[in-house]
Short mmCIF file of C-alpha atoms in Angstrom, two decimals:
data_model
loop_
_atom_site.label_atom_id
_atom_site.label_comp_id
_atom_site.label_asym_id
_atom_site.label_seq_id
_atom_site.Cartn_x
_atom_site.Cartn_y
_atom_site.Cartn_z
CA UNK A 1 168.51 29.10 298.41
CA UNK A 2 164.95 28.73 297.10
CA UNK A 3 163.36 31.51 295.11
CA UNK A 4 160.36 32.07 297.44
CA UNK A 5 162.61 33.29 300.29
CA UNK A 6 163.40 36.39 298.26
CA UNK A 7 166.46 38.63 298.22
CA UNK A 8 167.74 41.83 296.70
CA UNK A 9 170.93 42.47 294.75
CA UNK A 10 171.99 46.01 295.57
CA UNK A 11 174.50 48.68 294.50
CA UNK A 12 175.71 46.95 291.34
CA UNK A 13 175.46 48.31 287.80
CA UNK A 14 172.64 46.64 285.87
CA UNK A 15 172.96 46.12 282.12
CA UNK A 16 169.52 44.72 281.40
CA UNK A 17 170.01 43.09 277.99
CA UNK A 18 167.49 45.31 276.17
CA UNK A 19 170.08 47.73 274.82
CA UNK A 20 169.21 50.45 277.32
CA UNK A 21 172.03 52.34 279.01
CA UNK A 22 173.57 50.74 282.12
CA UNK A 23 171.87 51.58 285.41
CA UNK A 24 174.46 52.35 288.12
CA UNK A 25 173.92 51.82 291.86
CA UNK A 26 170.91 49.66 291.10
CA UNK A 27 168.71 47.26 292.98
CA UNK A 28 167.05 44.07 291.72
CA UNK A 29 164.45 42.37 293.92
CA UNK A 30 163.88 38.64 293.45
CA UNK A 31 160.68 37.10 294.82
CA UNK A 32 159.19 33.67 294.06
CA UNK A 33 161.86 33.04 291.44
CA UNK A 34 161.02 36.16 289.44
CA UNK A 35 162.25 39.70 289.14
CA UNK A 36 159.89 41.78 291.29
CA UNK A 37 161.52 45.21 291.05
CA UNK A 38 164.39 46.90 289.18
CA UNK A 39 165.58 50.45 289.68
CA UNK A 40 168.02 52.72 291.43
CA UNK A 41 168.89 51.56 294.92
CA UNK A 42 168.23 55.06 296.27
CA UNK A 43 164.61 54.76 295.15
CA UNK A 44 164.09 51.72 297.36
CA UNK A 45 166.19 51.78 300.55
CA UNK A 46 167.59 48.56 301.98
CA UNK A 47 165.20 48.77 304.94
CA UNK A 48 162.09 49.23 302.76
CA UNK A 49 159.56 46.83 304.37
CA UNK A 50 157.88 46.13 301.01
CA UNK A 51 161.01 44.48 299.62
CA UNK A 52 162.92 41.30 300.55
CA UNK A 53 164.88 41.54 303.78
CA UNK A 54 168.03 39.80 302.56
CA UNK A 55 170.37 42.00 300.53
CA UNK A 56 173.41 40.90 298.52
CA UNK A 57 175.93 43.68 298.00
CA UNK A 58 177.07 43.90 294.37
CA UNK A 59 179.15 47.06 294.73
CA UNK A 60 181.76 47.20 291.97
CA UNK A 61 180.03 44.45 290.00
CA UNK A 62 177.94 44.37 286.84
CA UNK A 63 174.63 42.51 286.95
CA UNK A 64 173.47 41.17 283.59
CA UNK A 65 170.86 38.65 282.42
CA UNK A 66 171.90 35.03 282.49
CA UNK A 67 173.80 34.05 279.36
CA UNK A 68 172.17 31.86 276.71
CA UNK A 69 174.40 29.57 274.62
CA UNK A 70 172.47 28.69 271.47
CA UNK A 71 174.65 25.71 270.53
CA UNK A 72 176.08 23.15 272.96
CA UNK A 73 176.45 19.37 273.23
CA UNK A 74 176.04 18.43 276.89
CA UNK A 75 176.43 14.66 276.46
CA UNK A 76 179.44 14.77 274.16
CA UNK A 77 180.78 11.41 273.02
CA UNK A 78 184.51 12.09 273.38
CA UNK A 79 186.15 11.48 276.75
CA UNK A 80 188.48 14.06 278.28
CA UNK A 81 191.46 11.91 279.30
CA UNK A 82 192.36 14.05 282.32
CA UNK A 83 188.90 13.35 283.77
CA UNK A 84 187.91 9.93 282.42
CA UNK A 85 191.35 8.40 282.09
CA UNK A 86 193.33 7.55 278.95
CA UNK A 87 193.31 7.20 276.06
CA UNK A 88 192.38 10.61 274.70
CA UNK A 89 189.61 10.35 272.14
CA UNK A 90 187.90 7.32 273.69
CA UNK A 91 184.17 7.31 273.01
CA UNK A 92 182.06 7.39 276.15
CA UNK A 93 179.39 4.76 276.69
CA UNK A 94 175.77 5.92 276.76
CA UNK A 95 175.68 5.97 280.56
CA UNK A 96 178.98 7.85 280.68
CA UNK A 97 177.64 10.40 278.21
CA UNK A 98 174.72 11.14 280.55
CA UNK A 99 177.04 11.57 283.54
CA UNK A 100 179.22 13.81 281.39
CA UNK A 101 176.12 15.84 280.54
CA UNK A 102 175.23 16.36 284.20
CA UNK A 103 178.77 17.54 284.97
CA UNK A 104 178.78 19.87 281.98
CA UNK A 105 175.40 21.28 282.99
CA UNK A 106 176.79 22.15 286.42
CA UNK A 107 179.84 23.80 284.86
CA UNK A 108 177.66 25.71 282.43
CA UNK A 109 175.65 27.26 285.24
CA UNK A 110 178.76 28.25 287.17
CA UNK A 111 180.04 29.98 284.02
CA UNK A 112 176.93 32.16 283.89
CA UNK A 113 174.87 30.14 281.40
CA UNK A 114 171.25 29.97 282.54
CA UNK A 115 169.88 28.76 279.18
CA UNK A 116 171.44 26.41 276.62
CA UNK A 117 170.16 24.80 273.43
CA UNK A 118 171.55 21.29 273.03
CA UNK A 119 171.89 20.62 269.30
CA UNK A 120 172.78 16.97 269.12
CA UNK A 121 173.04 14.07 271.52
CA UNK A 122 173.59 10.38 270.88
CA UNK A 123 171.50 9.39 273.89
CA UNK A 124 168.02 10.23 275.13
CA UNK A 125 169.66 11.12 278.44
CA UNK A 126 169.71 14.78 277.43
CA UNK A 127 165.94 14.86 277.81
CA UNK A 128 166.25 13.62 281.39
CA UNK A 129 168.87 16.29 282.09
CA UNK A 130 166.50 18.91 280.68
CA UNK A 131 163.71 17.78 282.99
CA UNK A 132 165.91 17.62 286.09
CA UNK A 133 167.52 21.02 285.55
CA UNK A 134 164.05 22.49 285.05
CA UNK A 135 162.89 21.21 288.45
CA UNK A 136 166.18 22.16 290.13
CA UNK A 137 166.96 18.54 291.03
CA UNK A 138 170.18 18.90 289.04
CA UNK A 139 172.01 22.22 289.08
CA UNK A 140 172.24 23.48 285.55
CA UNK A 141 170.83 25.87 282.98
CA UNK A 142 167.47 25.70 281.28
CA UNK A 143 168.06 23.07 278.55
CA UNK A 144 166.30 23.16 275.18
CA UNK A 145 167.20 19.78 273.62
CA UNK A 146 167.01 18.83 269.94
CA UNK A 147 167.72 15.15 270.40
CA UNK A 148 169.57 13.45 267.55
CA UNK A 149 170.68 15.46 264.54
CA UNK A 150 168.66 14.48 261.46
CA UNK A 151 171.06 13.70 258.63
CA UNK A 152 171.30 11.80 255.37
CA UNK A 153 172.71 8.26 255.34
CA UNK A 154 176.42 8.60 255.96
CA UNK A 155 176.11 12.37 256.33
CA UNK A 156 177.32 14.79 258.96
CA UNK A 157 176.62 13.46 262.43
CA UNK A 158 175.57 10.02 261.22
CA UNK A 159 177.54 8.23 263.94
CA UNK A 160 175.33 9.76 266.63
CA UNK A 161 172.39 11.10 264.64
CA UNK A 162 169.23 9.83 262.97
CA UNK A 163 169.95 8.89 259.35
CA UNK A 164 167.15 9.32 256.82
CA UNK A 165 166.67 9.63 253.07
CA UNK A 166 163.72 11.30 251.42
CA UNK A 167 160.93 13.43 252.94
CA UNK A 168 158.94 10.48 254.30
CA UNK A 169 161.87 9.22 256.36
CA UNK A 170 162.70 12.81 257.37
CA UNK A 171 159.18 13.24 258.76
CA UNK A 172 159.49 10.06 260.78
CA UNK A 173 162.90 11.13 262.14
CA UNK A 174 161.42 14.47 263.20
CA UNK A 175 158.47 12.81 264.89
CA UNK A 176 160.80 10.51 266.82
CA UNK A 177 162.69 13.46 268.30
CA UNK A 178 159.46 15.27 269.15
CA UNK A 179 158.11 12.14 270.84
CA UNK A 180 161.28 11.86 272.93
CA UNK A 181 160.91 15.42 274.25
CA UNK A 182 162.71 17.73 271.81
CA UNK A 183 162.19 21.49 272.07
CA UNK A 184 164.03 22.17 268.80
CA UNK A 185 165.02 20.01 265.83
CA UNK A 186 168.32 20.04 263.93
CA UNK A 187 169.11 19.05 260.36
CA UNK A 188 172.43 18.64 258.55
CA UNK A 189 172.35 20.66 255.34
CA UNK A 190 176.06 20.27 254.58
CA UNK A 191 179.14 18.35 255.59
CA UNK A 192 181.06 19.15 258.75
CA UNK A 193 184.46 19.02 260.40
CA UNK A 194 184.10 15.94 262.60
CA UNK A 195 182.49 13.59 260.09
CA UNK A 196 184.83 11.56 257.84
CA UNK A 197 184.76 11.32 254.06
CA UNK A 198 183.06 14.66 253.45
CA UNK A 199 183.95 18.29 252.84
CA UNK A 200 182.53 21.29 254.70
CA UNK A 201 181.00 22.32 251.38
CA UNK A 202 179.29 18.96 250.68
CA UNK A 203 175.54 19.35 250.12
CA UNK A 204 173.59 16.82 252.15
CA UNK A 205 169.87 16.93 253.09
CA UNK A 206 168.01 18.64 250.28
CA UNK A 207 165.37 21.34 250.50
CA UNK A 208 162.46 18.90 250.29
CA UNK A 209 163.83 16.73 253.09
CA UNK A 210 164.50 19.72 255.33
CA UNK A 211 161.07 21.18 254.59
CA UNK A 212 159.51 17.91 255.75
CA UNK A 213 161.29 18.31 259.10
CA UNK A 214 160.25 21.98 259.33
CA UNK A 215 156.61 21.03 258.68
CA UNK A 216 156.65 18.53 261.54
CA UNK A 217 158.38 21.03 263.84
CA UNK A 218 155.87 23.76 263.08
CA UNK A 219 153.03 21.34 263.76
CA UNK A 220 154.53 20.78 267.21
CA UNK A 221 155.06 24.54 267.72
CA UNK A 222 158.83 24.39 267.58
CA UNK A 223 161.57 25.43 265.18
CA UNK A 224 164.49 23.92 263.27
CA UNK A 225 168.21 24.68 263.29
CA UNK A 226 170.42 23.77 260.34
CA UNK A 227 174.06 22.74 260.50
CA UNK A 228 175.28 24.48 257.34
CA UNK A 229 178.69 25.64 256.12
CA UNK A 230 178.32 26.13 252.37
CA UNK A 231 176.17 28.82 250.79
CA UNK A 232 174.18 26.40 248.63
CA UNK A 233 173.22 24.35 251.68
CA UNK A 234 172.46 27.46 253.73
CA UNK A 235 170.24 28.83 250.98
CA UNK A 236 168.32 25.55 250.72
CA UNK A 237 167.84 25.44 254.50
CA UNK A 238 166.48 28.98 254.58
CA UNK A 239 164.06 28.23 251.75
CA UNK A 240 162.98 25.11 253.67
CA UNK A 241 162.02 27.29 256.65
CA UNK A 242 164.70 26.78 259.29
CA UNK A 243 165.04 29.54 261.90
CA UNK A 244 168.77 29.39 262.69
CA UNK A 245 171.90 28.62 260.69
CA UNK A 246 174.70 27.01 262.67
CA UNK A 247 178.28 27.93 261.68
CA UNK A 248 177.86 29.66 258.28
CA UNK A 249 181.53 29.39 257.32
CA UNK A 250 181.11 30.25 253.63
CA UNK A 251 178.56 33.06 253.23
CA UNK A 252 178.05 34.86 249.95
CA UNK A 253 176.54 38.34 249.80
CA UNK A 254 173.42 36.82 248.22
CA UNK A 255 172.96 34.40 251.10
CA UNK A 256 173.50 37.19 253.63
CA UNK A 257 170.67 39.11 251.96
CA UNK A 258 168.55 35.96 252.06
CA UNK A 259 169.15 35.52 255.81
CA UNK A 260 168.14 39.12 256.48
CA UNK A 261 165.02 38.92 254.32
CA UNK A 262 163.87 35.69 255.98
CA UNK A 263 164.72 36.84 259.52
CA UNK A 264 166.91 33.79 260.05
CA UNK A 265 169.54 34.09 262.80
CA UNK A 266 173.18 33.04 262.48
CA UNK A 267 174.88 31.15 265.32
CA UNK A 268 178.50 31.28 264.12
CA UNK A 269 180.27 29.20 266.82
CA UNK A 270 183.58 30.84 265.88
CA UNK A 271 185.50 29.44 268.85
CA UNK A 272 185.01 25.73 268.16
CA UNK A 273 187.26 25.73 265.09
CA UNK A 274 189.93 27.71 266.92
CA UNK A 275 189.91 25.17 269.74
CA UNK A 276 189.97 22.19 267.37
CA UNK A 277 193.08 23.64 265.74
CA UNK A 278 194.76 24.50 269.05
CA UNK A 279 193.77 21.52 271.21
CA UNK A 280 191.98 18.96 269.09
CA UNK A 281 194.77 16.49 268.40
CA UNK A 282 195.95 16.44 272.02
CA UNK A 283 192.39 15.81 273.23
CA UNK A 284 191.67 12.98 270.81
CA UNK A 285 189.81 14.73 268.00
CA UNK A 286 190.28 13.25 264.56
CA UNK A 287 193.19 14.67 262.49
CA UNK A 288 190.86 15.33 259.55
CA UNK A 289 188.58 17.40 261.82
CA UNK A 290 191.50 19.56 262.92
CA UNK A 291 192.69 20.01 259.33
CA UNK A 292 189.23 21.05 258.10
CA UNK A 293 188.89 23.43 261.03
CA UNK A 294 192.15 25.16 260.14
CA UNK A 295 190.92 25.66 256.58
CA UNK A 296 187.74 27.24 257.94
CA UNK A 297 189.27 29.84 260.30
CA UNK A 298 189.86 32.77 257.94
CA UNK A 299 186.80 32.42 255.67
CA UNK A 300 184.59 31.89 258.71
CA UNK A 301 185.60 35.11 260.44
CA UNK A 302 185.32 37.00 257.15
CA UNK A 303 181.79 35.61 256.60
CA UNK A 304 180.65 36.66 260.05
CA UNK A 305 182.12 40.14 259.60
CA UNK A 306 180.15 40.55 256.39
CA UNK A 307 177.03 39.12 258.02
CA UNK A 308 177.28 41.66 260.85
CA UNK A 309 177.75 44.51 258.37
CA UNK A 310 174.86 43.19 256.29
CA UNK A 311 172.41 43.24 259.21
CA UNK A 312 172.12 39.51 259.93
CA UNK A 313 170.90 38.70 263.43
CA UNK A 314 173.97 37.09 265.01
CA UNK A 315 173.63 35.37 268.39
CA UNK A 316 175.94 33.63 270.84
CA UNK A 317 176.70 29.94 270.52
CA UNK A 318 179.90 27.98 271.10
CA UNK A 319 179.33 24.41 269.85
CA UNK A 320 181.02 23.46 273.12
CA UNK A 321 180.98 20.08 274.78
CA UNK A 322 184.05 18.30 273.44
CA UNK A 323 187.16 17.73 275.57
CA UNK A 324 188.95 20.43 273.55
CA UNK A 325 186.12 22.96 274.09
CA UNK A 326 184.12 22.39 277.26
CA UNK A 327 180.86 24.16 277.97
CA UNK A 328 181.32 27.49 279.73
CA UNK A 329 185.11 27.39 279.55
CA UNK A 330 185.36 29.36 276.32
CA UNK A 331 182.54 31.87 276.67
CA UNK A 332 185.08 34.68 276.68
CA UNK A 333 186.83 33.41 273.55
CA UNK A 334 183.55 33.23 271.60
CA UNK A 335 182.52 36.70 272.74
CA UNK A 336 185.97 38.09 271.91
CA UNK A 337 185.72 36.65 268.42
CA UNK A 338 182.27 38.20 267.99
CA UNK A 339 183.86 41.55 268.85
CA UNK A 340 186.60 40.78 266.31
CA UNK A 341 183.84 40.20 263.75
CA UNK A 342 182.69 43.79 264.20
CA UNK A 343 179.99 43.62 266.88
CA UNK A 344 179.92 46.42 269.46
CA UNK A 345 180.20 45.60 273.19
CA UNK A 346 176.45 46.17 273.64
CA UNK A 347 175.64 44.07 270.57
CA UNK A 348 177.74 41.24 271.98
CA UNK A 349 176.01 41.43 275.37
CA UNK A 350 172.57 41.42 273.76
CA UNK A 351 173.57 38.59 271.41
CA UNK A 352 174.35 36.47 274.48
CA UNK A 353 171.26 37.48 276.49
CA UNK A 354 168.08 39.13 275.18
CA UNK A 355 168.63 38.45 271.48
CA UNK A 356 169.63 34.85 272.11
CA UNK A 357 166.58 34.26 274.30
CA UNK A 358 164.28 35.67 271.62
CA UNK A 359 165.84 33.49 268.92
CA UNK A 360 165.46 30.42 271.14
CA UNK A 361 161.78 31.20 271.72
CA UNK A 362 162.10 31.90 275.45
CA UNK A 363 162.33 35.69 275.30
CA UNK A 364 159.04 36.12 277.18
CA UNK A 365 160.51 34.15 280.08
CA UNK A 366 164.16 35.16 280.28
CA UNK A 367 166.99 37.10 278.61
CA UNK A 368 166.50 40.56 280.12
CA UNK A 369 166.46 42.07 283.61
CA UNK A 370 162.83 43.16 283.62
CA UNK A 371 159.98 42.86 286.12
CA UNK A 372 158.00 39.66 285.73
CA UNK A 373 160.70 37.63 284.02
CA UNK A 374 162.48 34.66 285.54
CA UNK A 375 165.28 35.74 287.85
CA UNK A 376 168.12 34.53 285.64
CA UNK A 377 171.03 36.81 286.52
CA UNK A 378 174.81 36.90 286.55
CA UNK A 379 177.04 39.18 288.64
CA UNK A 380 180.43 39.88 287.06
CA UNK A 381 183.57 41.27 288.65
CA UNK A 382 184.14 43.90 286.01
CA UNK A 383 182.36 45.69 283.18
CA UNK A 384 181.78 43.56 280.05
CA UNK A 385 181.07 46.69 278.02
CA UNK A 386 184.65 47.82 278.69
CA UNK A 387 186.50 44.50 278.88
CA UNK A 388 185.08 41.31 277.36
CA UNK A 389 187.17 39.21 279.77
CA UNK A 390 184.72 40.27 282.50
CA UNK A 391 182.37 37.55 281.22
CA UNK A 392 184.84 35.07 282.66
CA UNK A 393 184.86 36.71 286.10
CA UNK A 394 181.56 35.33 287.40
CA UNK A 395 180.95 36.26 291.02
CA UNK A 396 177.58 34.53 291.42
CA UNK A 397 174.68 33.26 289.33
CA UNK A 398 170.93 33.33 289.91
CA UNK A 399 168.83 30.86 287.93
CA UNK A 400 165.08 30.90 288.44
CA UNK A 401 165.56 32.76 291.70
CA UNK A 402 168.00 30.23 293.10
CA UNK A 403 171.34 31.72 294.12
CA UNK A 404 174.52 29.87 293.20
CA UNK A 405 177.77 31.10 294.72
CA UNK A 406 180.49 30.42 292.18
CA UNK A 407 183.15 30.59 294.89
CA UNK A 408 181.86 27.30 296.28
CA UNK A 409 184.19 24.42 295.27
CA UNK A 410 183.07 21.89 292.69
CA UNK A 411 184.71 18.52 292.01
#
């Protein structure tokens, strides 16, 4: 259904993503792809001639803003054997990665994700997916791509990223991603789980190199995310001017204070390490990646708990895309783990909607159920403020005013 036909969602409870109290028995009017009216259904009867004629009954459901996943990998390199055929762990070709990205984009939307930030792709195909989902040619969320991760020679992500050494090469790497169509840039400040011959705590790109990338990003009116596990690497990335820290497994109190002072958001991606431990080996992930992930579980959750208590802005991101952790499939797990880290139900909802949209730089366009914003909405069978599993009970999704019935079968 195209947005200009218009429709109303009536009699559901709206939780608008701003932190305001839920609005029961509400009505949301969608016209020309945007939210035209929000309020109590009784204040605008179904037969009101000034509103859209088509009404969708959301009785018993909760209507929230579309979810925003701040860390995904649409065109993941690892094949899921049950879909692509054996063996598990086979690397997809470039063309297969793009097809995989299209399928994952469709699944993301059906899971309630209307915005995603793609933080690393081995192929330029992610930029095409971003363009086609924007026009509605391909069903999927709004995609904010970073292109290839910028890393040191042999560093985290080097098999699929853009290797560079020194600030001059870092500038060129940044400019290449911007030229290709990036909306964000990503740097590797430390080692990671899925790269061989390195520890999570290894220090990689230095402050000068990362600052060179930040300078190029700011010149193009965009921001930089840093893959960073160890406190020394996180601290250097913050000093360099990045706007989000991805993972943050080992946070000291000093670094937590630094994040707060600089207004840098944390995207913890708690669920990816759980899934690597539980499913990684069976789905073809490297044994060393699973072992490093197991070592990270306890300190990671402890770090995020202390970050929440310390006032760090924590937003939703899954690091999903691999066969062990597909996009949209583990939204509930990530949100449950954020609750386990000490966030309230309303904090969790905002972290996945309004707060996430603000951090991603699209808060003026989406993230809350407010008049004038894009009609990015999700109807849930249940109340996510009472039971976090309700995020997995998606009844239907609206993205840019286009209605997607989740009940429709998908291959």
